[in-house]
Amino acid sequence: MDKRRVRNNIRKLRFYHDEMTQEQLAEKVGVTRQTIIAIEAAKYAPSLELAFRIALAFGVHLEEVFSYTTDDETA
Amino acid sequence: MSYRENTIAVSLASYLLILAYYVVNWLRMYQEQGLDSGTIFRLWVVVIVAGIVLNIVGNILTNIVLSIVHAIKTGTEKEPTFIEDERDKLIGLKGVQVSYIAFSIGVFLAMLSFVFSQPPLVMFSLIVFFSLTGEISGDISQLFLYRRGVRYG
């Protein structure tokens, strides 16, 4: 089985939303700032519900925030 | 370090202290007078009560200290919100799992003491010892998961 990981564009999306801080995003989606840090660093794959909440916070579709790819596909 | 990591670190420190106290006293008792049920029961009670009290006091102190640090950092008197989200819950569950596995292995090892013709007091002493090491291993695994990251499954 190829090694896929949940990756994300949260850093980029925060930048395009007036440099939204991790704290602000955390408050919007109801988690701690440490969880946002862990998700951004791909150290934690959020639940489907939290993933939807993050996409809603940015007003985009889920696939624009998260992807499930291998290292080769990302490069 | 997050709020949860701090509380786990405090819990780990208190369990390490209690374990050290237990092992030192148990060994002294064993060498000096052998295992006497009266004194060993007293030691178990002290260890169990100290475990509960130290954890409660430690948590209260951590809350107070973190609130003060938060107030100094932000310059407001607004109390910080220490919420527990899905990642904290997942790490907590994995910590409990590690604790139970470690404790179960410990209970099995404690029962092996009968094979070596040891009195029941030794077995129960070992069970208390492994319950403490189980808690410690659960706390260590949680701190490790906070640093390394955690996945479902």
XYZ file of C-alpha atoms in Angstrom:
228
model
C 0.000 0.000 0.000
C 1.388 3.420 -0.952
C 2.048 5.788 1.940
C -0.596 8.475 1.730
C -1.045 11.254 4.243
C -3.653 13.889 4.905
C -2.109 17.158 3.759
C -3.571 20.627 3.892
C -3.428 24.179 2.617
C -4.392 25.823 5.887
C -1.303 28.032 6.035
C -1.987 29.319 2.506
C -5.694 29.827 3.191
C -4.963 31.719 6.400
C -2.677 33.997 4.392
C -5.419 34.680 1.814
C -7.869 35.466 4.644
C -6.120 38.603 5.906
C -3.359 36.593 7.550
C -5.834 34.983 9.923
C -3.987 33.810 13.047
C -3.995 30.231 14.257
C -5.727 31.458 17.407
C -8.545 33.050 15.381
C -9.028 29.908 13.297
C -8.979 27.772 16.437
C -11.691 29.931 18.013
C -13.804 29.775 14.844
C -13.749 25.987 14.660
C -13.790 25.327 18.418
C -10.445 23.660 19.040
C -7.191 24.673 20.717
C -4.424 26.554 18.892
C -2.164 23.521 19.461
C -4.553 21.374 17.425
C -4.448 23.853 14.526
C -0.627 23.832 14.745
C -0.620 20.014 14.684
C -3.014 19.897 11.688
C -0.954 22.454 9.755
C 2.209 20.455 10.395
C 0.395 17.267 9.233
C 0.987 15.755 12.687
C -2.731 15.229 13.222
C -5.434 14.265 10.746
C -8.653 15.919 11.947
C -12.016 14.201 12.141
C -14.327 14.643 9.165
C -16.497 17.048 11.145
C -13.562 19.262 12.123
C -12.285 19.173 8.534
C -15.688 20.445 7.348
C -15.697 23.133 10.040
C -12.261 24.344 8.893
C -13.415 24.416 5.250
C -16.526 26.360 6.331
C -14.373 28.846 8.253
C -12.550 29.625 5.010
C -15.710 29.405 2.887
C -14.240 26.836 0.518
C -14.839 23.180 -0.383
C -13.213 20.462 1.694
C -10.951 19.370 -1.186
C -9.470 22.845 -1.347
C -8.278 22.537 2.242
C -7.343 18.873 2.535
C -5.864 16.311 0.203
C -4.874 12.682 0.659
C -1.671 12.293 -1.281
C 1.714 10.564 -1.363
C 5.018 12.438 -1.152
C 5.490 11.993 -4.942
C 2.118 13.523 -5.779
C 2.807 16.529 -3.560
C 6.257 17.214 -5.027
C 3.685 23.470 26.141
C -0.122 23.456 26.020
C -2.396 23.413 29.060
C -3.023 19.672 28.679
C 0.698 18.923 28.373
C 1.330 20.901 31.538
C -1.321 19.035 33.518
C 0.032 15.688 32.257
C 3.581 16.732 33.209
C 2.361 17.642 36.722
C 0.554 14.300 37.011
C 3.703 12.481 35.810
C 5.881 14.318 38.332
C 3.498 13.530 41.201
C 3.298 9.824 40.273
C 7.109 9.640 40.005
C 7.418 11.164 43.477
C 4.887 8.734 44.916
C 6.571 5.775 43.203
C 9.958 6.794 44.614
C 8.435 7.167 48.093
C 6.733 3.770 47.793
C 9.792 1.890 46.532
C 12.155 3.426 49.116
C 9.784 2.707 52.021
C 8.909 -0.761 50.793
C 12.567 -1.767 50.391
C 13.449 -0.349 53.818
C 10.564 -2.256 55.376
C 11.544 -5.455 53.548
C 15.195 -5.262 54.688
C 14.572 -4.170 58.266
C 11.649 -6.213 59.536
C 10.268 -8.188 56.623
C 6.753 -7.593 55.320
C 4.295 -6.930 58.116
C 0.670 -6.651 57.030
C -0.100 -3.708 59.365
C 2.707 -1.457 58.151
C 2.358 -2.453 54.506
C -1.400 -1.668 54.516
C -0.568 1.734 56.002
C 1.964 2.323 53.226
C -0.618 1.390 50.553
C -3.169 3.770 52.060
C -0.585 6.589 52.171
C 0.385 5.934 48.542
C -3.228 5.806 47.263
C -4.356 8.889 49.210
C -1.186 10.802 48.249
C -1.813 9.883 44.589
C -5.303 11.385 44.692
C -4.411 14.460 46.785
C -1.215 15.315 44.870
C -3.036 15.101 41.534
C -5.894 17.357 42.692
C -3.554 19.895 44.324
C -1.213 19.739 41.316
C -4.077 20.417 38.903
C -5.356 23.357 40.971
C -1.853 24.852 41.192
C -1.292 24.347 37.447
C -4.571 26.168 36.720
C -3.601 29.070 38.982
C -0.064 29.356 37.580
C -1.242 29.105 33.952
C -3.940 31.736 34.565
C -1.325 34.096 36.026
C 1.066 33.446 33.119
C -1.802 34.010 30.654
C -2.749 37.282 32.372
C 0.866 38.504 32.264
C 1.302 37.485 28.601
C -1.939 39.009 27.324
C -2.156 41.883 29.809
C -5.825 41.152 30.503
C -7.637 39.780 33.513
C -9.864 37.653 31.307
C -9.616 34.015 32.348
C -8.123 31.683 29.733
C -10.365 28.923 28.387
C -8.799 25.508 28.747
C -10.940 23.550 26.299
C -10.416 19.869 25.574
C -10.845 19.159 21.876
C -10.950 15.945 19.817
C -7.149 15.660 19.629
C -6.838 15.912 23.420
C -9.542 13.257 23.814
C -7.845 10.928 21.330
C -4.478 11.308 23.036
C -6.169 10.826 26.415
C -7.768 7.587 25.222
C -4.472 6.294 23.856
C -2.834 7.148 27.185
C -5.487 5.173 29.073
C -4.940 2.261 26.665
C -1.190 2.269 27.374
C -1.878 2.483 31.127
C -4.196 -0.540 31.027
C -1.784 -2.608 28.930
C 1.136 -1.762 31.247
C -0.979 -2.489 34.338
C -2.254 -5.794 32.903
C 1.294 -6.956 32.181
C 2.197 -5.849 35.706
C -0.623 -7.869 37.274
C 0.499 -10.928 35.323
C 4.109 -10.430 36.500
C 2.879 -9.900 40.073
C 1.033 -13.216 39.952
C 4.269 -14.878 38.878
C 5.608 -14.096 42.361
C 3.582 -17.102 43.594
C 5.691 -19.300 41.334
C 8.726 -18.184 43.337
C 6.926 -19.026 46.621
C 6.543 -15.420 47.720
C 3.834 -14.461 50.252
C 0.602 -12.775 48.986
C 1.797 -9.440 50.436
C 4.560 -9.372 47.837
C 2.028 -9.913 45.049
C -0.243 -7.120 46.275
C 2.774 -4.836 46.773
C 3.776 -5.515 43.188
C 0.227 -4.762 42.001
C 0.379 -1.344 43.730
C 3.818 -0.804 42.174
C 2.581 -1.692 38.684
C -0.539 0.454 39.048
C 1.788 3.425 39.623
C 4.073 2.478 36.726
C 0.960 2.010 34.569
C -0.127 5.583 35.300
C 3.410 6.808 34.621
C 3.633 4.994 31.286
C 0.209 6.396 30.294
C 1.376 9.943 31.081
C 4.680 9.451 29.223
C 2.863 8.063 26.162
C 0.509 11.081 26.151
C 3.418 13.539 26.313
C 5.119 11.593 23.528
C 1.980 11.696 21.355
C 1.618 15.456 21.876
C 5.171 15.890 20.542
C 5.183 13.311 17.741
C 1.606 13.699 16.568
C -1.267 11.231 16.645
C -3.294 9.299 14.101
C -6.549 7.384 14.290
C -6.331 3.597 14.392
